[in-house]
Amino acid sequence: MSPSPTQPSSDNDSAYAESQDVSSYTTSLASSITAYKYEHGRRYHAYQEGRYILPNDEQEQERLDIQYHALRLAFEDKPFLAPIDSPAAVLDVGTGTGIWAMDVADSYPNAEIIGTDLSPIQPIWVPPNVKFEVDDLELEWTFPTDHFDLIHTRILSGSIQHWKLFFQQSFRHCKPGGFLECQELDVYAATEDDSLSDDSAIRKWCANQEEAAQKMGRSLRVSGEDFKKQMEDAGFQNVEVRKYKLPIGPWPLDPKLKEVGLFQLAAMLEGIDGLTLALWTRFLGWDDKEITVFLQQVKSEFKRSSIHSYWPL
């Protein structure tokens, strides 16, 4: 007698049915994560849609990698500044293309590196000691407590809405004696020689970026002193603030800084449209054509050798 359609014919069939259900769920979940949104000719993340304001397409990925090389030069080829000789577990929050995580994985082959991001845009072929996860680190963390030797962020200003909560969760999941290192950029172009006026297109762009970010409930302005206090309030000790200047363009006399400036200029020229479009159209009411015309002025100023601008880092 054949079994009823509502009854499993055997344990094997039951296991097969369960595996099919899991497989279907996994496929559905993967499909939803990669069901990217397209807007103004750019591609945006699907998971936690709207949480992150920048694109995740190839043009933006190229900007991120160029920016990585600029910072690697600025930090004298060091991926991080924390005094850790041989980390066992490292978390890279907002890993982007995964270039930093893979670099650290190559440098520390005995370490476990986890990179998290809202977008699964990282390479498939990676070092065996690195893995990437689609995750939103503003939600409750599922990692073990007291686990990481190093938690790392890089230029997430505008991405994290609740830094206080982020610092609290970081402290909870750092090992005793572990480090949190935030390499964050203040999105307000500075100069030391008054070569950049407040009515310049660059400064107007910075002001509009911050206005739009504020309407989104974020801020692009970063203060090392504010971060220090919030980290200490979360429980971190011996918090140190180091300040750098990231030149935009090849204007510095120092050869290394000149190269840093070239990389950073390339990153801005490549990526400023993506940095701007969603913020200004969604929150400031600008249209594509207005933005394109204005950004041509900004790019022109960035390329002027007479303007000695830099990002405070």
Tab-separated table of C-alpha atoms in Angstrom:
chain	number	residue	atom	x	y	z
A	1	MET	CA	0.000	0.000	0.000
A	2	SER	CA	1.431	3.329	-0.958
A	3	PRO	CA	1.617	5.995	1.721
A	4	SER	CA	-0.848	8.828	1.943
A	5	PRO	CA	0.409	12.054	0.334
A	6	THR	CA	0.317	13.636	3.798
A	7	GLN	CA	2.557	10.977	5.323
A	8	PRO	CA	6.311	10.681	4.855
A	9	SER	CA	7.223	7.362	3.228
A	10	SER	CA	10.488	7.143	5.220
A	11	ASP	CA	12.915	9.067	7.397
A	12	ASN	CA	15.058	9.651	4.319
A	13	ASP	CA	12.148	11.195	2.484
A	14	SER	CA	11.440	13.375	5.509
A	15	ALA	CA	15.037	14.549	5.644
A	16	TYR	CA	14.946	15.207	1.913
A	17	ALA	CA	11.779	17.268	2.241
A	18	GLU	CA	13.305	19.294	5.075
A	19	SER	CA	16.471	19.902	3.089
A	20	GLN	CA	14.380	21.050	0.149
A	21	ASP	CA	12.507	23.466	2.409
A	22	VAL	CA	15.771	24.824	3.802
A	23	SER	CA	17.228	25.080	0.309
A	24	SER	CA	14.169	26.969	-0.920
A	25	TYR	CA	14.324	29.315	2.063
A	26	THR	CA	18.048	29.932	1.539
A	27	THR	CA	17.519	30.612	-2.151
A	28	SER	CA	14.656	32.972	-1.362
A	29	LEU	CA	16.730	34.793	1.243
A	30	ALA	CA	19.692	35.079	-1.123
A	31	SER	CA	17.413	36.377	-3.862
A	32	SER	CA	15.965	39.051	-1.593
A	33	ILE	CA	19.441	40.206	-0.555
A	34	THR	CA	20.527	40.592	-4.178
A	35	ALA	CA	17.246	42.116	-5.392
A	36	TYR	CA	19.058	45.425	-5.703
A	37	LYS	CA	17.280	48.732	-6.129
A	38	TYR	CA	18.102	51.012	-9.065
A	39	GLU	CA	17.786	54.764	-8.878
A	40	HIS	CA	19.197	57.519	-11.111
A	41	GLY	CA	21.263	54.963	-12.990
A	42	ARG	CA	22.933	53.648	-9.821
A	43	ARG	CA	22.474	50.385	-7.903
A	44	TYR	CA	21.666	50.282	-4.165
A	45	HIS	CA	21.507	47.567	-1.507
A	46	ALA	CA	18.341	45.533	-0.915
A	47	TYR	CA	18.836	44.170	2.613
A	48	GLN	CA	17.587	46.742	5.135
A	49	GLU	CA	16.682	48.929	2.163
A	50	GLY	CA	17.393	52.626	2.662
A	51	ARG	CA	19.632	52.117	5.697
A	52	TYR	CA	22.750	52.972	3.672
A	53	ILE	CA	22.645	55.916	1.311
A	54	LEU	CA	25.485	55.119	-1.104
A	55	PRO	CA	25.403	52.819	-4.153
A	56	ASN	CA	26.967	49.363	-4.212
A	57	ASP	CA	27.648	49.121	-7.956
A	58	GLU	CA	31.010	48.665	-9.683
A	59	GLN	CA	31.701	52.396	-9.878
A	60	GLU	CA	31.248	52.767	-6.126
A	61	GLN	CA	33.321	49.656	-5.480
A	62	GLU	CA	36.141	51.198	-7.492
A	63	ARG	CA	35.917	54.370	-5.387
A	64	LEU	CA	36.128	52.314	-2.196
A	65	ASP	CA	39.226	50.480	-3.398
A	66	ILE	CA	40.930	53.711	-4.477
A	67	GLN	CA	40.120	55.224	-1.088
A	68	TYR	CA	41.576	52.134	0.592
A	69	HIS	CA	44.917	52.651	-1.145
A	70	ALA	CA	44.942	56.331	-0.128
A	71	LEU	CA	44.480	55.386	3.521
A	72	ARG	CA	46.982	52.542	3.329
A	73	LEU	CA	49.584	55.072	2.165
A	74	ALA	CA	48.563	57.594	4.820
A	75	PHE	CA	48.987	54.926	7.529
A	76	GLU	CA	52.406	53.860	6.191
A	77	ASP	CA	51.160	50.492	4.915
A	78	LYS	CA	49.606	49.537	8.249
A	79	PRO	CA	46.060	48.134	8.042
A	80	PHE	CA	45.436	49.180	11.645
A	81	LEU	CA	47.213	51.205	14.318
A	82	ALA	CA	46.224	49.228	17.425
A	83	PRO	CA	49.246	47.578	19.108
A	84	ILE	CA	48.265	43.979	18.337
A	85	ASP	CA	50.977	41.538	17.284
A	86	SER	CA	48.932	38.465	16.442
A	87	PRO	CA	45.143	38.910	16.552
A	88	ALA	CA	43.085	35.720	16.706
A	89	ALA	CA	39.681	37.200	15.819
A	90	VAL	CA	38.996	40.398	13.870
A	91	LEU	CA	35.684	42.011	12.887
A	92	ASP	CA	35.538	44.476	9.981
A	93	VAL	CA	32.284	46.425	10.191
A	94	GLY	CA	31.019	47.782	6.867
A	95	THR	CA	33.588	45.783	4.940
A	96	GLY	CA	32.509	47.054	1.504
A	97	THR	CA	34.514	45.241	-1.160
A	98	GLY	CA	36.318	43.301	1.565
A	99	ILE	CA	39.722	44.612	0.540
A	100	TRP	CA	40.770	45.536	4.096
A	101	ALA	CA	39.578	42.218	5.543
A	102	MET	CA	41.434	40.232	2.874
A	103	ASP	CA	44.579	42.282	3.409
A	104	VAL	CA	44.498	41.562	7.145
A	105	ALA	CA	43.738	37.887	6.473
A	106	ASP	CA	46.837	37.624	4.282
A	107	SER	CA	48.978	39.405	6.868
A	108	TYR	CA	47.697	37.271	9.768
A	109	PRO	CA	46.994	33.788	8.348
A	110	ASN	CA	46.244	32.345	11.794
A	111	ALA	CA	43.554	34.921	12.526
A	112	GLU	CA	39.836	34.560	11.855
A	113	ILE	CA	38.569	37.618	9.963
A	114	ILE	CA	34.859	38.387	9.638
A	115	GLY	CA	33.668	41.181	7.364
A	116	THR	CA	30.054	42.365	7.546
A	117	ASP	CA	28.108	44.548	5.168
A	118	LEU	CA	24.577	45.199	3.949
A	119	SER	CA	25.674	44.241	0.419
A	120	PRO	CA	27.184	40.884	-0.657
A	121	ILE	CA	29.621	42.513	-3.098
A	122	GLN	CA	32.792	40.835	-1.848
A	123	PRO	CA	34.793	38.401	-4.014
A	124	ILE	CA	34.002	34.687	-4.023
A	125	TRP	CA	37.642	33.606	-3.917
A	126	VAL	CA	39.105	34.856	-0.661
A	127	PRO	CA	41.795	33.773	1.827
A	128	PRO	CA	40.659	30.692	3.791
A	129	ASN	CA	40.664	32.586	7.089
A	130	VAL	CA	38.220	35.304	6.037
A	131	LYS	CA	34.463	35.094	5.686
A	132	PHE	CA	31.873	37.684	4.758
A	133	GLU	CA	28.381	38.014	6.189
A	134	VAL	CA	25.407	40.139	5.178
A	135	ASP	CA	24.453	41.879	8.387
A	136	ASP	CA	23.300	45.169	9.860
A	137	LEU	CA	25.499	45.992	12.833
A	138	GLU	CA	22.948	48.479	14.152
A	139	LEU	CA	20.799	45.488	15.069
A	140	GLU	CA	21.544	43.157	17.981
A	141	TRP	CA	24.878	41.401	17.433
A	142	THR	CA	24.884	37.607	17.328
A	143	PHE	CA	28.638	37.139	17.769
A	144	PRO	CA	29.980	35.596	20.985
A	145	THR	CA	30.705	38.074	23.754
A	146	ASP	CA	34.328	38.796	24.706
A	147	HIS	CA	35.385	37.408	21.320
A	148	PHE	CA	37.258	39.877	19.102
A	149	ASP	CA	40.827	41.106	19.502
A	150	LEU	CA	40.053	43.948	17.085
A	151	ILE	CA	36.854	45.549	15.821
A	152	HIS	CA	37.529	47.880	12.906
A	153	THR	CA	35.543	50.568	11.103
A	154	ARG	CA	36.648	52.812	8.276
A	155	ILE	CA	34.739	55.886	7.071
A	156	LEU	CA	31.292	54.850	8.258
A	157	SER	CA	30.196	58.399	9.123
A	158	GLY	CA	26.694	58.706	7.718
A	159	SER	CA	26.232	54.938	7.855
A	160	ILE	CA	25.825	54.416	11.594
A	161	GLN	CA	22.911	56.246	13.156
A	162	HIS	CA	23.454	55.303	16.787
A	163	TRP	CA	27.174	55.423	17.550
A	164	LYS	CA	26.538	55.128	21.292
A	165	LEU	CA	24.841	51.750	20.793
A	166	PHE	CA	27.573	50.691	18.373
A	167	PHE	CA	30.276	51.420	20.954
A	168	GLN	CA	28.322	49.534	23.626
A	169	GLN	CA	27.967	46.454	21.426
A	170	SER	CA	31.618	46.680	20.392
A	171	PHE	CA	32.682	46.685	24.039
A	172	ARG	CA	30.472	43.697	24.782
A	173	HIS	CA	31.998	41.638	21.970
A	174	CYS	CA	35.640	42.709	22.380
A	175	LYS	CA	37.901	40.422	24.381
A	176	PRO	CA	39.220	41.885	27.635
A	177	GLY	CA	42.244	43.811	26.413
A	178	GLY	CA	40.845	43.931	22.867
A	179	PHE	CA	40.688	47.039	20.683
A	180	LEU	CA	38.079	49.045	18.811
A	181	GLU	CA	39.627	51.155	16.053
A	182	CYS	CA	37.495	53.682	14.169
A	183	GLN	CA	39.205	55.339	11.213
A	184	GLU	CA	36.618	57.998	10.497
A	185	LEU	CA	36.605	61.018	8.223
A	186	ASP	CA	35.014	64.408	8.929
A	187	VAL	CA	33.173	65.345	5.733
A	188	TYR	CA	34.005	69.032	5.772
A	189	ALA	CA	36.863	69.998	3.488
A	190	ALA	CA	39.483	71.950	5.424
A	191	THR	CA	42.425	74.112	4.427
A	192	GLU	CA	45.183	75.832	6.370
A	193	ASP	CA	45.888	78.665	3.946
A	194	ASP	CA	42.407	80.077	3.218
A	195	SER	CA	42.564	78.716	-0.334
A	196	LEU	CA	39.024	77.391	0.107
A	197	SER	CA	36.301	79.944	0.816
A	198	ASP	CA	32.965	79.273	2.477
A	199	ASP	CA	31.125	80.163	-0.737
A	200	SER	CA	33.142	77.688	-2.806
A	201	ALA	CA	31.326	74.838	-4.534
A	202	ILE	CA	33.266	72.338	-2.392
A	203	ARG	CA	32.129	73.896	0.883
A	204	LYS	CA	28.551	74.196	-0.388
A	205	TRP	CA	28.663	70.515	-1.311
A	206	CYS	CA	29.865	69.626	2.199
A	207	ALA	CA	27.112	71.725	3.785
A	208	ASN	CA	24.414	70.180	1.582
A	209	GLN	CA	25.696	66.686	2.310
A	210	GLU	CA	25.411	67.287	6.043
A	211	GLU	CA	21.968	68.911	5.735
A	212	ALA	CA	20.671	65.905	3.800
A	213	ALA	CA	22.307	63.449	6.193
A	214	GLN	CA	20.713	65.212	9.170
A	215	LYS	CA	17.297	64.861	7.537
A	216	MET	CA	18.037	61.151	7.248
A	217	GLY	CA	18.895	61.017	10.947
A	218	ARG	CA	22.646	60.740	10.389
A	219	SER	CA	25.699	62.991	10.490
A	220	LEU	CA	28.767	63.133	8.259
A	221	ARG	CA	30.668	65.253	10.773
A	222	VAL	CA	33.011	63.324	13.037
A	223	SER	CA	34.661	64.530	16.235
A	224	GLY	CA	37.433	62.428	17.724
A	225	GLU	CA	36.774	63.965	21.124
A	226	ASP	CA	33.071	63.014	20.991
A	227	PHE	CA	33.964	59.480	19.963
A	228	LYS	CA	36.494	59.269	22.792
A	229	LYS	CA	33.884	60.184	25.400
A	230	GLN	CA	31.298	57.776	24.001
A	231	MET	CA	33.856	54.950	23.896
A	232	GLU	CA	34.832	55.635	27.499
A	233	ASP	CA	31.162	55.722	28.509
A	234	ALA	CA	30.782	52.285	26.878
A	235	GLY	CA	33.627	50.950	29.033
A	236	PHE	CA	36.732	51.293	26.860
A	237	GLN	CA	39.906	52.457	28.603
A	238	ASN	CA	43.024	54.291	27.416
A	239	VAL	CA	41.178	55.721	24.413
A	240	GLU	CA	43.565	57.546	22.085
A	241	VAL	CA	42.649	60.052	19.367
A	242	ARG	CA	45.049	60.410	16.452
A	243	LYS	CA	44.471	63.077	13.838
A	244	TYR	CA	45.503	62.932	10.187
A	245	LYS	CA	45.060	65.117	7.135
A	246	LEU	CA	43.974	63.401	3.943
A	247	PRO	CA	44.887	65.771	1.086
A	248	ILE	CA	42.624	66.031	-1.943
A	249	GLY	CA	44.849	66.481	-4.977
A	250	PRO	CA	48.637	66.461	-5.538
A	251	TRP	CA	49.254	69.857	-3.933
A	252	PRO	CA	51.413	68.724	-0.922
A	253	LEU	CA	55.196	69.035	-1.284
A	254	ASP	CA	55.807	65.798	0.610
A	255	PRO	CA	56.038	62.961	-1.986
A	256	LYS	CA	54.012	60.492	0.077
A	257	LEU	CA	51.242	62.991	0.810
A	258	LYS	CA	51.243	64.002	-2.847
A	259	GLU	CA	50.536	60.371	-3.775
A	260	VAL	CA	47.856	60.142	-1.085
A	261	GLY	CA	46.295	63.280	-2.558
A	262	LEU	CA	46.288	61.808	-6.065
A	263	PHE	CA	44.474	58.699	-4.852
A	264	GLN	CA	41.978	60.763	-2.881
A	265	LEU	CA	41.344	63.088	-5.824
A	266	ALA	CA	40.711	60.061	-8.044
A	267	ALA	CA	38.304	58.660	-5.455
A	268	MET	CA	36.352	61.925	-5.307
A	269	LEU	CA	36.172	62.392	-9.068
A	270	GLU	CA	35.116	58.764	-9.510
A	271	GLY	CA	32.634	58.655	-6.682
A	272	ILE	CA	31.175	62.066	-5.893
A	273	ASP	CA	28.079	61.456	-8.032
A	274	GLY	CA	27.281	58.334	-6.026
A	275	LEU	CA	27.976	60.155	-2.767
A	276	THR	CA	25.468	62.834	-3.724
A	277	LEU	CA	22.587	61.509	-5.824
A	278	ALA	CA	20.414	59.639	-3.333
A	279	LEU	CA	20.946	62.118	-0.499
A	280	TRP	CA	20.085	65.206	-2.505
A	281	THR	CA	17.188	63.771	-4.515
A	282	ARG	CA	15.546	62.083	-1.532
A	283	PHE	CA	16.114	64.733	1.120
A	284	LEU	CA	16.870	68.079	-0.559
A	285	GLY	CA	14.547	67.954	-3.567
A	286	TRP	CA	17.237	68.361	-6.223
A	287	ASP	CA	16.855	66.640	-9.593
A	288	ASP	CA	19.504	64.750	-11.553
A	289	LYS	CA	20.321	67.574	-13.945
A	290	GLU	CA	20.759	70.156	-11.182
A	291	ILE	CA	23.089	67.804	-9.340
A	292	THR	CA	25.153	67.034	-12.455
A	293	VAL	CA	25.684	70.726	-13.215
A	294	PHE	CA	26.632	71.561	-9.627
A	295	LEU	CA	29.000	68.618	-9.279
A	296	GLN	CA	30.914	69.762	-12.341
A	297	GLN	CA	31.777	72.910	-10.374
A	298	VAL	CA	32.836	70.831	-7.362
A	299	LYS	CA	35.038	68.551	-9.473
A	300	SER	CA	36.601	71.560	-11.173
A	301	GLU	CA	37.552	73.058	-7.800
A	302	PHE	CA	38.971	69.767	-6.527
A	303	LYS	CA	41.267	69.677	-9.572
A	304	ARG	CA	42.607	73.211	-9.052
A	305	SER	CA	46.182	73.152	-7.799
A	306	SER	CA	45.606	76.506	-6.083
A	307	ILE	CA	43.080	74.940	-3.685
A	308	HIS	CA	44.848	73.053	-0.892
A	309	SER	CA	41.973	71.109	0.630
A	310	TYR	CA	42.053	68.023	2.821
A	311	TRP	CA	39.704	65.810	4.799
A	312	PRO	CA	40.295	65.762	8.567
A	313	LEU	CA	40.698	62.127	9.568
